Coordinates of N, CA, C and O in Angstrom, one line a residue:
M51 N -160.3 19.1 12.2 CA -160.7 18.3 11.1 C -162.2 18.1 11.1 O -162.7 17.6 12.1
L52 N -162.9 18.4 10.0 CA -164.3 18.1 9.9 C -164.6 16.7 9.5 O -163.8 16.2 8.6
L53 N -165.6 16.1 10.0 CA -165.9 14.7 9.7 C -167.2 14.6 9.0 O -168.2 15.2 9.5
D54 N -167.3 14.0 7.9 CA -168.5 13.8 7.1 C -168.4 12.5 6.4 O -167.4 11.9 6.2
G55 N -169.6 12.0 5.9 CA -169.6 10.9 5.0 C -168.9 9.7 5.6 O -169.1 9.2 6.7
D56 N -168.0 9.1 4.8 CA -167.2 7.9 5.1 C -166.4 8.1 6.4 O -166.3 7.2 7.2
E57 N -165.8 9.2 6.6 CA -165.0 9.5 7.7 C -165.8 9.4 9.0 O -165.4 8.9 10.0
W58 N -167.0 10.0 8.9 CA -167.9 10.0 10.1 C -168.4 8.5 10.4 O -168.3 8.1 11.5
R59 N -168.8 7.8 9.4 CA -169.3 6.4 9.6 C -168.2 5.5 10.1 O -168.4 4.6 10.9
A60 N -166.9 5.8 9.7 CA -165.8 5.0 10.1 C -165.6 5.1 11.6 O -165.1 4.2 12.3
M61 N -165.9 6.3 12.2 CA -165.8 6.4 13.7 C -166.6 5.3 14.4 O -166.1 4.8 15.4
F62 N -167.8 5.0 13.9 CA -168.6 4.0 14.5 C -168.1 2.6 14.2 O -168.3 1.7 15.0
R63 N -167.6 2.4 13.0 CA -167.0 1.0 12.7 C -165.8 0.7 13.5 O -165.5 -0.5 13.8
R64 N -165.1 1.7 14.0 CA -163.9 1.5 14.7 C -164.1 1.4 16.3 O -163.1 1.4 17.0
I65 N -165.3 1.4 16.7 CA -165.5 1.4 18.2 C -164.9 0.2 18.8 O -165.1 -1.0 18.3
Q66 N -164.0 0.4 19.8 CA -163.4 -0.7 20.5 C -164.2 -1.1 21.7 O -164.3 -2.3 22.0
S67 N -164.8 -0.1 22.4 CA -165.6 -0.5 23.6 C -166.8 0.4 23.8 O -167.8 -0.1 24.2
E68 N -166.8 1.6 23.4 CA -167.9 2.5 23.6 C -168.0 3.7 22.7 O -167.0 4.3 22.4
A69 N -169.2 4.1 22.3 CA -169.5 5.3 21.7 C -170.6 6.0 22.5 O -171.6 5.3 22.8
W70 N -170.4 7.2 22.9 CA -171.3 7.9 23.9 C -171.5 9.3 23.4 O -170.6 10.0 23.0
R71 N -172.8 9.7 23.6 CA -173.1 11.1 23.1 C -173.8 11.9 24.2 O -174.6 11.4 25.0
L72 N -173.5 13.2 24.2 CA -174.3 14.2 25.0 C -175.1 15.0 24.1 O -174.6 15.5 23.1
E73 N -176.4 15.0 24.4 CA -177.4 15.8 23.6 C -177.9 16.9 24.5 O -178.4 16.6 25.6
T74 N -177.9 18.2 24.0 CA -178.4 19.3 24.9 C -179.5 20.1 24.3 O -180.0 21.0 25.0
L75 N -179.9 19.9 23.1 CA -180.8 20.7 22.4 C -182.3 20.2 22.5 O -182.5 19.0 22.6
P76 N -183.3 21.1 22.5 CA -184.7 20.7 22.6 C -185.2 20.2 21.2 O -186.2 19.6 21.2
Q77 N -184.4 20.4 20.2 CA -184.8 19.9 18.8 C -183.6 19.8 18.0 O -182.6 20.6 18.1
Y78 N -183.6 18.9 17.0 CA -182.6 18.8 16.0 C -183.3 18.8 14.7 O -184.3 18.0 14.5
R79 N -182.9 19.7 13.8 CA -183.5 19.8 12.5 C -182.8 18.9 11.5 O -181.7 19.2 11.1
V80 N -183.4 17.7 11.2 CA -182.8 16.7 10.4 C -183.7 16.5 9.2 O -184.8 16.0 9.3
P81 N -183.3 17.0 8.0 CA -184.1 16.9 6.8 C -184.7 15.5 6.6 O -185.9 15.4 6.2
Q82 N -183.9 14.5 6.9 CA -184.4 13.1 6.6 C -185.5 12.7 7.5 O -186.2 11.7 7.2
E83 N -185.8 13.4 8.6 CA -186.8 13.1 9.5 C -188.1 13.8 9.2 O -189.1 13.5 9.9
A84 N -188.2 14.7 8.3 CA -189.3 15.5 8.0 C -190.6 14.7 7.8 O -191.6 15.0 8.4
G85 N -190.6 13.7 7.0 CA -191.7 12.9 6.8 C -192.2 12.2 8.0 O -193.4 12.1 8.3
E86 N -191.3 11.6 8.8 CA -191.7 10.9 10.0 C -192.2 11.9 11.1 O -193.1 11.5 11.8
L87 N -191.6 13.0 11.1 CA -192.1 14.0 12.1 C -193.5 14.5 11.7 O -194.4 14.6 12.6
E88 N -193.8 14.7 10.4 CA -195.1 15.0 10.0 C -196.1 13.9 10.3 O -197.2 14.2 10.8
A89 N -195.7 12.7 10.1 CA -196.6 11.5 10.5 C -196.9 11.5 12.0 O -198.0 11.2 12.4
F90 N -195.8 11.8 12.8 CA -196.0 11.9 14.2 C -197.0 13.0 14.6 O -197.9 12.8 15.5
H91 N -196.9 14.1 13.9 CA -197.9 15.2 14.2 C -199.3 14.7 13.9 O -200.2 15.2 14.6
K92 N -199.5 13.9 12.9 CA -200.8 13.3 12.6 C -201.2 12.1 13.4 O -202.3 11.5 13.1
G93 N -200.4 11.8 14.4 CA -200.8 10.7 15.3 C -200.2 9.3 15.1 O -200.4 8.4 15.8
K94 N -199.4 9.2 14.0 CA -198.7 7.9 13.8 C -197.7 7.6 14.8 O -196.8 8.5 15.1
R95 N -197.7 6.4 15.4 CA -196.7 6.0 16.4 C -196.0 4.7 15.9 O -196.6 3.9 15.3
T96 N -194.8 4.6 16.4 CA -194.0 3.4 16.1 C -194.1 2.4 17.3 O -194.0 2.9 18.5
D97 N -194.4 1.1 17.0 CA -194.4 0.1 18.1 C -192.9 -0.2 18.4 O -192.3 -0.9 17.6
P98 N -192.4 0.3 19.6 CA -191.0 0.0 19.8 C -190.6 -1.4 20.0 O -189.4 -1.8 19.7
H99 N -191.5 -2.3 20.3 CA -191.2 -3.7 20.5 C -191.2 -4.4 19.1 O -190.5 -5.4 19.0
A100 N -191.8 -3.9 18.1 CA -191.8 -4.5 16.8 C -190.9 -3.8 15.8 O -190.6 -4.4 14.8
Y101 N -190.4 -2.7 16.2 CA -189.5 -1.9 15.3 C -188.1 -2.5 15.1 O -187.5 -3.0 16.1
S102 N -187.7 -2.6 13.9 CA -186.3 -3.0 13.6 C -185.8 -2.2 12.4 O -186.5 -1.8 11.5
S103 N -184.5 -1.9 12.5 CA -183.8 -1.1 11.5 C -182.3 -1.5 11.5 O -181.9 -2.2 12.4
A104 N -181.6 -0.9 10.6 CA -180.1 -1.2 10.6 C -179.5 -0.7 11.9 O -178.6 -1.4 12.4
Y105 N -180.0 0.4 12.4 CA -179.5 0.9 13.7 C -179.7 0.0 14.8 O -178.8 -0.3 15.6
T106 N -181.0 -0.5 15.0 CA -181.3 -1.4 16.1 C -180.5 -2.7 15.9 O -180.0 -3.3 16.9
E107 N -180.4 -3.2 14.7 CA -179.6 -4.4 14.5 C -178.1 -4.2 14.9 O -177.5 -5.1 15.4
D108 N -177.6 -3.0 14.5 CA -176.2 -2.7 14.9 C -176.1 -2.6 16.4 O -175.0 -3.1 17.0
L109 N -177.0 -2.0 17.1 CA -177.0 -2.0 18.6 C -176.9 -3.4 19.2 O -176.2 -3.7 20.1
K110 N -177.7 -4.3 18.6 CA -177.7 -5.7 19.1 C -176.3 -6.3 18.8 O -175.8 -7.1 19.7
R111 N -175.7 -6.1 17.6 CA -174.4 -6.6 17.3 C -173.3 -6.1 18.3 O -172.5 -6.8 18.8
L112 N -173.4 -4.8 18.5 CA -172.4 -4.2 19.5 C -172.5 -4.8 20.8 O -171.5 -5.1 21.4
G113 N -173.8 -4.9 21.3 CA -174.0 -5.5 22.6 C -173.5 -7.0 22.7 O -172.8 -7.4 23.7
A114 N -173.7 -7.7 21.7 CA -173.2 -9.1 21.6 C -171.7 -9.2 21.6 O -171.1 -10.2 22.1
A115 N -171.1 -8.1 21.1 CA -169.6 -8.1 21.0 C -169.0 -7.5 22.3 O -167.8 -7.2 22.3
G116 N -169.9 -7.1 23.3 CA -169.4 -6.5 24.5 C -169.1 -5.1 24.4 O -168.4 -4.5 25.2
K117 N -169.6 -4.4 23.4 CA -169.4 -3.0 23.2 C -170.7 -2.2 23.6 O -171.8 -2.8 23.6
R118 N -170.5 -0.9 23.9 CA -171.6 -0.1 24.4 C -171.8 1.1 23.6 O -170.9 1.8 23.1
K119 N -173.1 1.5 23.4 CA -173.5 2.7 22.8 C -174.4 3.4 23.8 O -175.4 2.7 24.2
G120 N -174.2 4.6 24.1 CA -175.1 5.3 25.0 C -175.1 6.8 24.8 O -174.4 7.3 24.0
R121 N -176.1 7.4 25.5 CA -176.2 8.9 25.4 C -177.0 9.4 26.6 O -177.7 8.6 27.2
V122 N -176.8 10.6 26.9 CA -177.6 11.4 27.8 C -178.2 12.6 27.1 O -177.4 13.3 26.4
H123 N -179.5 12.8 27.3 CA -180.1 14.0 26.7 C -180.5 14.9 27.9 O -181.3 14.5 28.7
V124 N -180.1 16.1 27.9 CA -180.4 17.1 28.9 C -181.7 17.8 28.4 O -181.8 18.3 27.3
V125 N -182.8 17.7 29.2 CA -184.1 18.2 28.9 C -184.7 19.1 30.0 O -184.3 19.0 31.1
T126 N -185.7 19.9 29.6 CA -186.5 20.6 30.5 C -188.0 20.4 30.2 O -188.3 20.1 29.0
Q127 N -188.8 20.4 31.1 CA -190.3 20.3 30.9 C -190.9 21.7 30.7 O -190.4 22.6 31.2
P128 N -191.9 21.8 29.8 CA -192.5 20.7 29.1 C -191.6 20.3 27.9 O -190.8 21.2 27.4
L129 N -191.6 19.1 27.5 CA -190.8 18.6 26.4 C -191.3 19.2 25.1 O -192.5 19.4 24.9
S130 N -190.3 19.6 24.3 CA -190.7 20.1 23.0 C -191.3 19.0 22.2 O -191.2 17.8 22.4
E131 N -192.1 19.4 21.1 CA -192.7 18.4 20.2 C -191.7 17.5 19.6 O -191.9 16.3 19.5
Y132 N -190.5 18.1 19.3 CA -189.5 17.3 18.7 C -189.0 16.2 19.7 O -188.8 15.0 19.3
L133 N -188.8 16.6 20.9 CA -188.4 15.6 21.9 C -189.4 14.5 22.1 O -189.1 13.3 22.2
R134 N -190.7 14.8 22.1 CA -191.8 13.8 22.2 C -191.7 12.8 21.0 O -191.8 11.6 21.2
F135 N -191.4 13.4 19.8 CA -191.2 12.6 18.6 C -190.0 11.7 18.8 O -190.0 10.5 18.6
E136 N -188.9 12.3 19.2 CA -187.6 11.5 19.3 C -187.7 10.4 20.4 O -187.3 9.3 20.2
F137 N -188.4 10.7 21.5 CA -188.6 9.7 22.5 C -189.4 8.5 21.9 O -189.0 7.4 22.2
S138 N -190.4 8.8 21.2 CA -191.3 7.7 20.7 C -190.7 7.0 19.5 O -190.6 5.8 19.5
R139 N -190.1 7.7 18.5 CA -189.6 7.2 17.3 C -188.3 6.5 17.4 O -188.0 5.5 16.8
Y140 N -187.4 7.1 18.2 CA -186.0 6.6 18.3 C -185.6 6.1 19.7 O -185.1 4.9 19.7
Y141 N -185.9 6.8 20.7 CA -185.3 6.4 22.0 C -186.0 5.1 22.5 O -185.3 4.2 23.0
A142 N -187.3 4.9 22.4 CA -187.9 3.7 22.9 C -187.4 2.5 22.2 O -186.9 1.5 22.8
P143 N -187.4 2.4 20.8 CA -186.9 1.2 20.2 C -185.4 1.0 20.4 O -184.9 -0.1 20.5
H144 N -184.7 2.1 20.4 CA -183.2 2.0 20.6 C -182.8 1.5 22.0 O -181.9 0.7 22.1
A145 N -183.5 2.0 23.0 CA -183.3 1.5 24.3 C -183.6 0.0 24.5 O -182.8 -0.8 25.1
L146 N -184.7 -0.4 23.8 CA -185.1 -1.8 23.9 C -184.0 -2.7 23.1 O -183.9 -3.9 23.4
A147 N -183.3 -2.1 22.1 CA -182.3 -2.8 21.4 C -181.0 -2.8 22.1 O -180.0 -3.4 21.6
G148 N -180.8 -2.1 23.2 CA -179.6 -2.2 23.9 C -178.8 -0.8 24.1 O -177.8 -0.8 24.8
E149 N -179.3 0.2 23.5 CA -178.6 1.5 23.7 C -178.9 2.0 25.1 O -180.0 2.0 25.6
D150 N -177.9 2.5 25.8 CA -178.0 3.0 27.2 C -178.4 4.5 27.0 O -177.5 5.3 27.0
I151 N -179.7 4.7 26.9 CA -180.2 6.1 26.8 C -180.7 6.6 28.2 O -181.4 5.9 28.8
R152 N -180.2 7.7 28.5 CA -180.5 8.3 29.8 C -181.0 9.8 29.6 O -180.6 10.4 28.7
I153 N -181.8 10.2 30.6 CA -182.4 11.6 30.5 C -181.9 12.3 31.8 O -182.1 11.9 32.9
L154 N -181.4 13.5 31.5 CA -181.0 14.5 32.6 C -182.0 15.6 32.5 O -181.9 16.5 31.7
D155 N -183.1 15.5 33.4 CA -184.1 16.5 33.4 C -183.7 17.6 34.4 O -183.5 17.4 35.6
V156 N -183.5 18.8 33.9 CA -183.0 19.9 34.7 C -184.1 20.9 35.0 O -183.8 22.1 35.4
T157 N -185.3 20.5 34.8 CA -186.5 21.4 35.2 C -186.4 21.8 36.7 O -186.4 20.9 37.5
G158 N -186.4 23.0 36.9 CA -186.4 23.5 38.3 C -185.1 23.2 39.1 O -185.1 23.3 40.3
R159 N -184.0 22.9 38.4 CA -182.8 22.7 39.1 C -181.6 23.2 38.3 O -181.8 23.5 37.1
E160 N -180.5 23.3 38.9 CA -179.3 23.8 38.1 C -178.8 22.7 37.2 O -178.8 21.5 37.5
N161 N -178.5 23.1 36.0 CA -177.9 22.2 35.0 C -176.4 22.0 35.3 O -175.7 22.9 35.1
P162 N -176.0 20.8 35.7 CA -174.6 20.5 36.0 C -173.7 20.6 34.8 O -172.5 20.6 34.9
L163 N -174.3 20.6 33.6 CA -173.5 20.7 32.3 C -173.8 21.9 31.5 O -173.7 22.0 30.3
Q164 N -174.2 23.0 32.2 CA -174.6 24.3 31.6 C -173.4 24.7 30.7 O -172.2 24.7 31.2
G165 N -173.7 25.0 29.5 CA -172.6 25.5 28.6 C -171.8 24.5 27.8 O -171.0 24.8 27.0
V166 N -172.1 23.2 28.2 CA -171.3 22.1 27.5 C -172.1 21.8 26.2 O -173.3 21.6 26.2
Q167 N -171.4 21.8 25.1 CA -172.1 21.5 23.8 C -172.2 20.0 23.5 O -171.6 19.2 24.2
D168 N -173.0 19.7 22.5 CA -173.2 18.3 22.1 C -171.9 17.7 21.6 O -171.1 18.4 21.0
F169 N -171.6 16.5 21.9 CA -170.4 15.8 21.5 C -170.6 14.3 21.5 O -171.5 13.8 22.1
W170 N -169.8 13.6 20.8 CA -169.6 12.2 20.8 C -168.3 11.9 21.4 O -167.3 12.6 21.1
L171 N -168.2 10.9 22.3 CA -166.9 10.4 22.9 C -166.8 8.9 22.5 O -167.6 8.1 22.8
F172 N -165.7 8.7 21.8 CA -165.4 7.3 21.3 C -164.3 6.7 22.1 O -163.2 7.2 22.2
D173 N -164.6 5.6 22.7 CA -163.6 4.8 23.5 C -162.9 5.7 24.5 O -161.7 5.4 24.8
R174 N -163.6 6.7 25.1 CA -163.0 7.5 26.1 C -161.7 8.2 25.7 O -160.9 8.5 26.5
S175 N -161.5 8.3 24.4 CA -160.2 8.9 23.9 C -160.4 9.9 22.7 O -159.6 10.8 22.6
T176 N -161.4 9.7 22.0 CA -161.6 10.6 20.8 C -162.9 11.3 20.9 O -164.0 10.7 21.1
V177 N -162.9 12.6 20.8 CA -164.1 13.5 20.9 C -164.4 14.1 19.6 O -163.5 14.6 18.9
V178 N -165.7 14.1 19.2 CA -166.2 14.8 18.1 C -167.2 15.8 18.5 O -168.2 15.4 19.2
L179 N -167.0 17.0 18.3 CA -167.9 18.1 18.6 C -169.0 18.2 17.6 O -168.7 18.3 16.4
M180 N -170.2 18.2 18.1 CA -171.4 18.4 17.2 C -171.8 19.8 17.2 O -172.3 20.3 18.3
N181 N -171.6 20.5 16.1 CA -171.9 22.0 16.1 C -173.2 22.2 15.4 O -173.5 21.7 14.3
Y182 N -174.1 23.0 16.1 CA -175.4 23.3 15.6 C -175.7 24.7 15.7 O -175.2 25.5 16.5
E183 N -176.7 25.2 14.8 CA -177.3 26.5 14.9 C -178.2 26.4 16.1 O -178.6 25.4 16.6
E184 N -178.7 27.6 16.6 CA -179.6 27.6 17.7 C -180.9 26.9 17.5 O -181.5 26.3 18.4
D185 N -181.3 26.8 16.2 CA -182.6 26.1 15.9 C -182.4 24.6 15.8 O -183.3 23.9 15.4
G186 N -181.2 24.1 16.0 CA -180.9 22.6 15.9 C -180.5 22.1 14.5 O -180.3 20.9 14.3
T187 N -180.2 23.1 13.6 CA -179.7 22.7 12.3 C -178.2 22.4 12.5 O -177.4 23.3 13.0
Q188 N -177.7 21.3 12.0 CA -176.3 20.9 12.2 C -175.5 21.8 11.3 O -175.7 21.9 10.1
I189 N -174.4 22.3 11.8 CA -173.4 23.0 11.1 C -172.3 22.0 10.6 O -172.0 22.0 9.4
N190 N -171.7 21.3 11.5 CA -170.7 20.3 11.1 C -170.4 19.4 12.3 O -170.9 19.6 13.4
R191 N -169.5 18.5 12.1 CA -168.9 17.6 13.1 C -167.4 17.8 13.1 O -166.8 17.7 12.0
A192 N -166.8 18.2 14.2 CA -165.4 18.5 14.2 C -164.6 17.6 15.2 O -165.0 17.5 16.4
L193 N -163.6 17.0 14.7 CA -162.7 16.2 15.6 C -162.0 17.2 16.5 O -161.4 18.1 16.1
Y194 N -162.1 16.9 17.8 CA -161.5 17.7 18.9 C -160.1 17.3 19.0 O -159.8 16.1 19.2
E195 N -159.1 18.2 18.9 CA -157.7 17.8 19.0 C -157.1 17.9 20.4 O -156.0 17.5 20.6
G196 N -157.9 18.4 21.4 CA -157.3 18.5 22.7 C -157.5 17.3 23.6 O -157.8 16.2 23.2
D197 N -157.2 17.5 24.9 CA -157.3 16.5 25.9 C -158.7 16.1 26.1 O -159.6 16.9 26.4
P198 N -159.0 14.8 26.0 CA -160.4 14.3 26.2 C -160.9 14.3 27.6 O -162.1 14.1 27.9
S199 N -160.0 14.5 28.6 CA -160.4 14.3 30.0 C -161.6 15.2 30.4 O -162.5 14.7 31.2
P200 N -161.8 16.4 30.0 CA -163.0 17.2 30.4 C -164.2 16.5 29.9 O -165.3 16.5 30.6
F201 N -164.2 15.9 28.7 CA -165.4 15.2 28.1 C -165.7 13.9 28.9 O -166.8 13.5 29.0
I202 N -164.6 13.3 29.3 CA -164.8 12.0 30.2 C -165.5 12.4 31.5 O -166.4 11.7 31.9
E203 N -165.1 13.6 32.0 CA -165.8 14.1 33.2 C -167.2 14.5 32.9 O -168.1 14.2 33.7
Y204 N -167.5 15.1 31.8 CA -168.9 15.5 31.4 C -169.7 14.2 31.3 O -170.9 14.2 31.8
Q205 N -169.2 13.2 30.8 CA -169.9 11.9 30.7 C -170.2 11.4 32.1 O -171.3 10.9 32.4
R206 N -169.2 11.4 33.0 CA -169.4 10.9 34.3 C -170.5 11.7 35.0 O -171.4 11.1 35.6
I207 N -170.5 13.0 34.9 CA -171.5 13.8 35.5 C -172.9 13.5 34.9 O -173.9 13.3 35.7
A208 N -173.0 13.5 33.6 CA -174.2 13.2 32.9 C -174.8 11.9 33.4 O -176.0 11.8 33.6
E209 N -174.0 10.9 33.4 CA -174.6 9.6 33.8 C -175.0 9.5 35.3 O -176.0 8.9 35.6
A210 N -174.2 10.2 36.1 CA -174.5 10.2 37.5 C -175.8 11.0 37.9 O -176.5 10.6 38.8
E211 N -176.1 12.0 37.1 CA -177.2 12.9 37.3 C -178.5 12.6 36.6 O -179.5 13.2 36.8
S212 N -178.4 11.6 35.7 CA -179.5 11.2 34.8 C -180.2 9.9 35.3 O -179.7 9.2 36.2
V213 N -181.3 9.6 34.6 CA -182.0 8.4 34.9 C -182.2 7.6 33.6 O -182.2 8.3 32.5
P214 N -182.3 6.3 33.6 CA -182.5 5.6 32.4 C -183.8 6.0 31.7 O -184.8 6.3 32.3
F215 N -183.7 6.1 30.4 CA -184.9 6.6 29.6 C -186.1 5.8 29.9 O -187.2 6.5 30.1
L216 N -186.1 4.5 29.9 CA -187.4 3.8 30.1 C -188.0 4.0 31.5 O -189.2 4.1 31.7
E217 N -187.1 4.3 32.5 CA -187.6 4.7 33.8 C -188.2 6.1 33.8 O -189.2 6.4 34.4
Y218 N -187.5 7.0 33.0 CA -188.0 8.4 32.9 C -189.4 8.5 32.3 O -190.3 9.2 32.8
V219 N -189.6 7.7 31.3 CA -190.9 7.8 30.6 C -192.0 7.1 31.4 O -193.2 7.4 31.1
K220 N -191.7 6.2 32.3 CA -192.7 5.6 33.1 C -193.2 6.5 34.2 O -194.3 6.5 34.6
G221 N -192.3 7.4 34.6 CA -192.5 8.3 35.7 C -193.6 9.3 35.5 O -194.3 9.8 36.3

């Protein structure tokens, strides 16, 4: 089953304990980000300490309710321009608002998640596969009908092999 619009947003409204994502691509082509990406190219930066949005407010509400949102992004150096944008525009303010963002840098080492595609794992029981073209253009989001245990293991590996985002960018 493909998830879009209200069905997709409902996945996040129904979080009981955790929503977690694995990201594996060096860029995501998101039409809504085009203006902000262009501004980033021109040197505009977001102050992560002053930034507030519906997303950061939702992260704070989830945290206050004892729920967790997290992700691990698999990267290699040098970082793509898109990743530098994403780190500055999204990851920094989102981490400060409570999202557990981690980085798995596989530069010069074996990728322990080689071949695993992007996905969301909701409450360690529901998996949504994020399908993309090679250039990062999203094709669709598909509800995975099988056993979630391989994805729970991918999450365990990703978290064990990664470092917190704020630590990674200080390094």
